[in-house]
Short mmCIF file of C-alpha atoms in Angstrom, two decimals:
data_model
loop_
_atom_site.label_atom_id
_atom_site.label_comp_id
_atom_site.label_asym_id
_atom_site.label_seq_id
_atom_site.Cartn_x
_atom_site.Cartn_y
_atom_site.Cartn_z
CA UNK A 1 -1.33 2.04 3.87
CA UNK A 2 -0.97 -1.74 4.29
CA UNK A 3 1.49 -2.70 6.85
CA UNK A 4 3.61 -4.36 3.49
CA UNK A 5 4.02 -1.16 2.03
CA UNK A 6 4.78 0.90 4.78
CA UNK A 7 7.50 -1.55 6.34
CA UNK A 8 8.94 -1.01 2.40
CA UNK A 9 8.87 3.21 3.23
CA UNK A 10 10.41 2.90 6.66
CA UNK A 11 12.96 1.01 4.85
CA UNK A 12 13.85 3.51 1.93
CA UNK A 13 13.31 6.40 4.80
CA UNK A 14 16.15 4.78 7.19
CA UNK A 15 18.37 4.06 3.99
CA UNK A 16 18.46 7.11 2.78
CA UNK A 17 19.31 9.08 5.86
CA UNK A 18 15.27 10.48 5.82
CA UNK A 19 13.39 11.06 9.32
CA UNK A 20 11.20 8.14 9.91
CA UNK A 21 7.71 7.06 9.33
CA UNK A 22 4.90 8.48 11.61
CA UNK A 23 2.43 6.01 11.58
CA UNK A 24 -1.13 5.67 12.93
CA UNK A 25 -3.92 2.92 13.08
CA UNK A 26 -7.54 2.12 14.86
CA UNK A 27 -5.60 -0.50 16.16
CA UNK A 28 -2.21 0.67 16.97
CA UNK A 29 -0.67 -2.46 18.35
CA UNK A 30 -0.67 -3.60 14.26
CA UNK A 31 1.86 -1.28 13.79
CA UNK A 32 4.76 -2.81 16.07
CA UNK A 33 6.78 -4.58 13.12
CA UNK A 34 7.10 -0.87 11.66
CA UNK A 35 8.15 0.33 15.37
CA UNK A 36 10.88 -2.49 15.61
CA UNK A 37 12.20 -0.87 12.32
CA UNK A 38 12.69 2.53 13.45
CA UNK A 39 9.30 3.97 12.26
CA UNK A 40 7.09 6.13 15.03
CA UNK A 41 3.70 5.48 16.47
CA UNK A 42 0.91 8.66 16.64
CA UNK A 43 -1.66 8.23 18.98
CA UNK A 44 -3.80 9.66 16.31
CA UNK A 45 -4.81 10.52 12.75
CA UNK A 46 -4.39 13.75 13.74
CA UNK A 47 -1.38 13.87 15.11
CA UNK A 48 0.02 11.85 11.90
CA UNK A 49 -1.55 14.92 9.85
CA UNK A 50 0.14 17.83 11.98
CA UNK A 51 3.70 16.63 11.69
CA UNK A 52 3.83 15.32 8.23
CA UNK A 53 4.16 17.29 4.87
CA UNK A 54 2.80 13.93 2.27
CA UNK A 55 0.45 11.64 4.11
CA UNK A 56 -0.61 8.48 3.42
CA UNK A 57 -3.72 6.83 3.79
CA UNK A 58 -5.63 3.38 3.18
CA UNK A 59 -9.23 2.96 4.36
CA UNK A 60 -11.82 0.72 4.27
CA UNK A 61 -14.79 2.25 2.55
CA UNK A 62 -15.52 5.73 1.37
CA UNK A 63 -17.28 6.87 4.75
CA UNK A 64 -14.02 6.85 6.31
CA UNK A 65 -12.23 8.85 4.27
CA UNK A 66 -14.98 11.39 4.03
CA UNK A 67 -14.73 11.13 8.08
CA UNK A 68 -10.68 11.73 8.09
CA UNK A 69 -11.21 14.27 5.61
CA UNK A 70 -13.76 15.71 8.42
CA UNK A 71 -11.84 15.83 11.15
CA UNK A 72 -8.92 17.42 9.01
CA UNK A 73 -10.52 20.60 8.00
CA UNK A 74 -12.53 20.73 11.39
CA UNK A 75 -9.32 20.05 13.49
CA UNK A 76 -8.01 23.28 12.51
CA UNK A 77 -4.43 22.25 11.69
CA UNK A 78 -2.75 24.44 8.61
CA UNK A 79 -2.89 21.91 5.97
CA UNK A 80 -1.86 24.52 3.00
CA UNK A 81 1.23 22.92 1.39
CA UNK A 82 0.27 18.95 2.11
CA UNK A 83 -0.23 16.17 -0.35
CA UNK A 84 -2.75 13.54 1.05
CA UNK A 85 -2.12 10.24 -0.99
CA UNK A 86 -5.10 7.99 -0.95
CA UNK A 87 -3.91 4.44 -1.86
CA UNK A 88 -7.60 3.29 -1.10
CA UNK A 89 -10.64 1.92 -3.58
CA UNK A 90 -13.03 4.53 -3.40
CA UNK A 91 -15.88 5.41 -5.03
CA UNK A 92 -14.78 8.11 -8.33
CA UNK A 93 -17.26 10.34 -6.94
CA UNK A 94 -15.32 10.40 -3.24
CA UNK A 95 -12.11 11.70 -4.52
CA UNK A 96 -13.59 14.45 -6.47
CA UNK A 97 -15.64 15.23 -3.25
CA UNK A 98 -11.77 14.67 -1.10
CA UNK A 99 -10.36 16.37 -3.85
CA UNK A 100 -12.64 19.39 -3.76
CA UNK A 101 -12.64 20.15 -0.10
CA UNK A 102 -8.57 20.07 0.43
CA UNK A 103 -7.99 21.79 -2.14
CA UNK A 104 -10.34 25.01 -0.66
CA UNK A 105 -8.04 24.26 2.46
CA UNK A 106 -4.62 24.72 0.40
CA UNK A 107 -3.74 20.87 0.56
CA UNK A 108 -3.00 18.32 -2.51
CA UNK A 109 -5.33 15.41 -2.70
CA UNK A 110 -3.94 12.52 -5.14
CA UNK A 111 -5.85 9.55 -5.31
CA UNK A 112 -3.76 6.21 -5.84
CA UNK A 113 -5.13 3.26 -5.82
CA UNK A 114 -2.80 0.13 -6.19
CA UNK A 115 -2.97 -3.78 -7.85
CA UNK A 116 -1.67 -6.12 -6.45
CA UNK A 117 -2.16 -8.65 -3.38
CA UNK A 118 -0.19 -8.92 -0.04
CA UNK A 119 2.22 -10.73 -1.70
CA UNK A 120 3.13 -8.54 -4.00
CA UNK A 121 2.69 -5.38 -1.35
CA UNK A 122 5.76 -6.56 0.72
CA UNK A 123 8.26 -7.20 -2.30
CA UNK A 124 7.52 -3.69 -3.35
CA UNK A 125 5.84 -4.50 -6.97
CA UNK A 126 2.16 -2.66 -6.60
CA UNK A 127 0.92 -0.90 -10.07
CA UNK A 128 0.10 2.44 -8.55
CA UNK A 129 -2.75 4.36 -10.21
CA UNK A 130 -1.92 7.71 -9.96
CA UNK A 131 -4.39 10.85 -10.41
CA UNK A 132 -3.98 14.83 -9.26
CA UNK A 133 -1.40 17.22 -9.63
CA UNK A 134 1.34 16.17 -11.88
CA UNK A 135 3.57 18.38 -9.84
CA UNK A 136 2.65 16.48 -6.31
CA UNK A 137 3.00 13.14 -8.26
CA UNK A 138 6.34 13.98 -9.73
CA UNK A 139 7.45 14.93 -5.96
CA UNK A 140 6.15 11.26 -4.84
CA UNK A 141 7.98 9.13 -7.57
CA UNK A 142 10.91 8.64 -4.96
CA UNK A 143 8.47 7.20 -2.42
CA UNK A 144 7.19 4.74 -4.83
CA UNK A 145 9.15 3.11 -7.72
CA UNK A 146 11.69 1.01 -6.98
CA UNK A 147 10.17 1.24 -2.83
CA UNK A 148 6.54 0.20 -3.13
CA UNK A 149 5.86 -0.16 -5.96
CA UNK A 150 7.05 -0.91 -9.67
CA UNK A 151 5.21 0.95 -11.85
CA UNK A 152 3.02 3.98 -11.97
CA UNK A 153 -0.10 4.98 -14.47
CA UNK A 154 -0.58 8.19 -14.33
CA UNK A 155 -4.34 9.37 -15.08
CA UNK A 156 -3.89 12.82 -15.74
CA UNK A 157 -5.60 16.12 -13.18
CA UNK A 158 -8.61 14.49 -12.72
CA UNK A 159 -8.67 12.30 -9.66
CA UNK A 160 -11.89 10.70 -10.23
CA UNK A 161 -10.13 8.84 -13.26
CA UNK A 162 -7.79 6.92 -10.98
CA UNK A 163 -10.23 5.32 -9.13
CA UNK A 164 -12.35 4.21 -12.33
CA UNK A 165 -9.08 2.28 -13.16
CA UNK A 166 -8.93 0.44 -10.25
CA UNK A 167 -13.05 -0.43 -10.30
CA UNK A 168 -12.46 -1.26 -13.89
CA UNK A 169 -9.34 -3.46 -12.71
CA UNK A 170 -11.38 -4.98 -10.11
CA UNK A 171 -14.10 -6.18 -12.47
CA UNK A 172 -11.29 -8.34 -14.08
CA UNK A 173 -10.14 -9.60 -10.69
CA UNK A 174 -13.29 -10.99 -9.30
CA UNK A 175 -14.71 -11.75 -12.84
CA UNK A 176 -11.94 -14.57 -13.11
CA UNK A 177 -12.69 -15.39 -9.38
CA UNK A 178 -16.10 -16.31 -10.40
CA UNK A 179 -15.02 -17.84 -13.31
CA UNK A 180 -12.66 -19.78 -11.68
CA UNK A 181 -14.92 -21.13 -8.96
CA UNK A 182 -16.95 -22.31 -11.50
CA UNK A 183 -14.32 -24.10 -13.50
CA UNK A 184 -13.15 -25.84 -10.01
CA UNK A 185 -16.75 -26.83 -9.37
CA UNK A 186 -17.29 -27.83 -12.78
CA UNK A 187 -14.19 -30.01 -12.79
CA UNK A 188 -15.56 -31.45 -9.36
CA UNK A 189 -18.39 -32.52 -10.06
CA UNK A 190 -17.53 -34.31 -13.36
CA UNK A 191 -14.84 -36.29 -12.25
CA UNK A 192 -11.80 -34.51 -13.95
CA UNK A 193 -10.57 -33.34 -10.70
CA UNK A 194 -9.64 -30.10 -9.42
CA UNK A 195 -5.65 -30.81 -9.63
CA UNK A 196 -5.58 -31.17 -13.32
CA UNK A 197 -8.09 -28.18 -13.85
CA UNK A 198 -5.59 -25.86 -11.94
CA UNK A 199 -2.55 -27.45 -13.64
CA UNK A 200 -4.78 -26.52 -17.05
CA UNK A 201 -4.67 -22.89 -15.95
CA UNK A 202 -1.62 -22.59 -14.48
CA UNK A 203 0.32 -23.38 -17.55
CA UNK A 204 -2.67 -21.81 -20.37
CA UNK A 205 -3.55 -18.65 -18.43
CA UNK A 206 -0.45 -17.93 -15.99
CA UNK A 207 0.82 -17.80 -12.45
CA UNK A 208 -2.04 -14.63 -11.74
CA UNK A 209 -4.47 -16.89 -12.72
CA UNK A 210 -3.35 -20.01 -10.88
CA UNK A 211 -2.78 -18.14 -7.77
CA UNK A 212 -6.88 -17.32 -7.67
CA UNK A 213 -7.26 -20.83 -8.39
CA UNK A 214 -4.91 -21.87 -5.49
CA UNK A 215 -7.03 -19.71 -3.21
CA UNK A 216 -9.75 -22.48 -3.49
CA UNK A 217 -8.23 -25.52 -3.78
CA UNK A 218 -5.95 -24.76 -0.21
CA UNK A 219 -8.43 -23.81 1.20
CA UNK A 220 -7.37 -19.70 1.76
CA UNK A 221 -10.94 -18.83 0.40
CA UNK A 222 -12.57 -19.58 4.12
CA UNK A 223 -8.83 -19.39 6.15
CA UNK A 224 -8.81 -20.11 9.95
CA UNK A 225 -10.82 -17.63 12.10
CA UNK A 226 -7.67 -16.17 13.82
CA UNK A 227 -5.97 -15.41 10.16
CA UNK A 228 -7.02 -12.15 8.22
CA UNK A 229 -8.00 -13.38 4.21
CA UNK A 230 -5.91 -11.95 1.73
CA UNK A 231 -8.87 -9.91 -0.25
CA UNK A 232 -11.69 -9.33 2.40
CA UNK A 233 -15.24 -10.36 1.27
CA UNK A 234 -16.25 -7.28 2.73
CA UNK A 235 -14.08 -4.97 0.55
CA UNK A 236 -14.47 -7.01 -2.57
CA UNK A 237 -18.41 -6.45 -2.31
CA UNK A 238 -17.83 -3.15 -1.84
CA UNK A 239 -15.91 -2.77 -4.89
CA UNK A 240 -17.89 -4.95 -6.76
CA UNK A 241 -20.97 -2.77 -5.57
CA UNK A 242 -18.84 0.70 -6.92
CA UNK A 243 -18.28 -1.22 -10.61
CA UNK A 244 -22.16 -2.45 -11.00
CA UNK A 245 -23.51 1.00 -10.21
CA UNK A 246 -21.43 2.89 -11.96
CA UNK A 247 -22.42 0.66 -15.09
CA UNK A 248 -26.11 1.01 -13.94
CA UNK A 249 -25.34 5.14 -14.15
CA UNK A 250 -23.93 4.66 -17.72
CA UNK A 251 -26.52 2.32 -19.45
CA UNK A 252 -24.23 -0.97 -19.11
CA UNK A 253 -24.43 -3.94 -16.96
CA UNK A 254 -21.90 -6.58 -15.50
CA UNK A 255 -23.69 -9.77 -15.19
CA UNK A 256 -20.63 -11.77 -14.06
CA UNK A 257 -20.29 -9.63 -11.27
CA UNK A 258 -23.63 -9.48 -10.58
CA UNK A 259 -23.80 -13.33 -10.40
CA UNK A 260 -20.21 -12.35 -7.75
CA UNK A 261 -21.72 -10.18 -5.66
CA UNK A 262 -24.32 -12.18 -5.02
CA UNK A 263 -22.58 -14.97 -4.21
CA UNK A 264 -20.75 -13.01 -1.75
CA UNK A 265 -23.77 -11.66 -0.26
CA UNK A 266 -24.53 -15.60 0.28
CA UNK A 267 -21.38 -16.77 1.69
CA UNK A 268 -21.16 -13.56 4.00
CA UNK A 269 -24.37 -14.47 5.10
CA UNK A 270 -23.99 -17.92 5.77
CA UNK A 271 -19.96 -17.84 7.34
CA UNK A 272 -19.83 -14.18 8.28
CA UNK A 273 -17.09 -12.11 7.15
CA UNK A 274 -13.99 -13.76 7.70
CA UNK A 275 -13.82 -15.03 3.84
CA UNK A 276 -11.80 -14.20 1.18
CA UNK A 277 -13.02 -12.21 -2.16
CA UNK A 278 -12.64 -15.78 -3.67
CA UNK A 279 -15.13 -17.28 -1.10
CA UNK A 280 -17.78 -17.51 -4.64
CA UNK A 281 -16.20 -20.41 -4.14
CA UNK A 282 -18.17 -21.71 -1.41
CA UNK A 283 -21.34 -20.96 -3.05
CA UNK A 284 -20.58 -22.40 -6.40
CA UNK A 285 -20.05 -25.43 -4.45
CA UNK A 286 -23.48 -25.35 -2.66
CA UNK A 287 -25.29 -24.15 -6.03
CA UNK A 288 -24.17 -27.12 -7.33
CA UNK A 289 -25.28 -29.51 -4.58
CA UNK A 290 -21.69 -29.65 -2.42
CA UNK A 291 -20.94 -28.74 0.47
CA UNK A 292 -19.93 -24.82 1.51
CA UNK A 293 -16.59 -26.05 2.94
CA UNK A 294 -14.46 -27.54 1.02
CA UNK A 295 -11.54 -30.07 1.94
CA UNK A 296 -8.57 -27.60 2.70
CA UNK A 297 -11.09 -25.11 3.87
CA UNK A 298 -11.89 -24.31 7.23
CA UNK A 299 -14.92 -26.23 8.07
CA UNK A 300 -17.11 -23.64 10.23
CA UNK A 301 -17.18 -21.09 12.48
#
């Protein structure tokens, strides 16, 4: 899970008189503001696995998780009785596949993905989309409301269904993105000025919209090499990629985020991957004869 949530578990955990987070990461050094707090760093996934009844996990792409999932069942450690929480965007077709295989092994898979930026991850307000065992999910409730997050939507048995929620919710995310970038470019280039165009949507649309449009005009579309973007252009095309196939697979199509992702596929290719989901930005901009980088922006690589 992100380091935002988990600081908010250790917390609850050491509150309530509960033994302390195990944690594990690729890079374990990440992990020290959980350590200061009392939590406890694994050398490994496996380890984490072995000495923990509910496990949490948040990946990058689907091929990890069908990799932990791997070494899991191939490790040999008795996972009858566990509940694997999956607070990742996967692919629908993954958890049913996740789902499928731990179950034959006696564990609980539920997949939960959660809304909601970095922001919002530390003051403990994620939506959690919820799928599996209403039993497990009813055991996690502690763990979440009121600690991570504020609000859970349970999705019924079938895990797939939580993960089409949070593709579905993702179309709306970088849909505005684009739509925003285009408004700020728009406004640009005409002379009404980017200032009044986010004031516009600030107080017509709300502070969820304004915050996307802040991305741009401060520049945390394409931040500083050394700091990590708040929605990584990688993961965004990868969710992006997840929605327009699976509207391919049932006879519909998603021409905004068609007209995303391949703006993303553009900016990745020109300023690598150390952009922000709202880096459409940068290639509004150049559609529209402007520069890439934009005044608050960083202004290469």
């Amino acid at each position: 899970m992100g380091i935002g949530m988990a600081l908010n578990l250790q917390n609850h955990l050491a509150a309530q008189g509960l033994p302390p987070l195990l944690y594990s990461n690729r890079t374990l050094s990440r992990g020290e503001p959980l350590k200061d707090i009392g939590a406890i760093p694994m050398e490994s996934f496996e380890a984490v696995l072995e000495s923990s009844d509910i496990l949490f996990t948040m990946i990058s792409n689907d091929d990890v998780l069908h990799d932990l999932v791997t070494r899991a069942i191939n490790k040999g450690i008795s996972l009858d009785g566990k509940i694997w929480v999956d607070t990742s965007t996967v692919h629908p077709q993954t958890c049913s596949e996740s789902f499928g295989r731990l179950a034959q092994k006696g564990a609980t898979f539920i997949a939960s993905p959660v809304f909601g930026a970095s922001p919002v991850a530390a003051s403990g307000k994620l939506i959690f989309a919820m799928a599996g065992s209403a039993t497990a999910v009813e055991r996690l409730r502690p763990l979440i409301l009121d600690v991570m997050g504020c609000r859970i939507i349970y999705m019924g048995e079938e895990v797939h269904k939580s993960s089409l929620l949070k593709i579905s919710g993702n179309i709306f995310v970088i849909g505005f993105q684009e739509l925003i970038a285009e408004g700020l470019v728009f406004a640009e280039k005409t002379g009404l000025g980017t200032h009044q165009m986010e004031e516009f949507i600030g107080e017509m649309f709300g502070p969820v919209m304004k915050s996307y449009s802040k991305r741009m005009t401060t520049g945390a579309w394409a931040p500083a090499l050394e700091t990590r973007p708040g929605f990584a252009i990688s993961l965004a095309a990868k969710d992006v990629s997840h929605a327009i196939s699976l509207g391919e697979q049932h006879g519909t199509r998603i021409p905004t985020l068609e007209t995303a992702l391949s703006r993303m596929t553009a900016a990745r290719e020109y300023a690598g991957d150390s952009l922000d989901s709202s880096a459409v930005y940068g290639i509004a901009r150049t559609d529209a004869g402007l520069s890439f980088w934009s005044e608050n922006s960083r202004q290469g690589n």
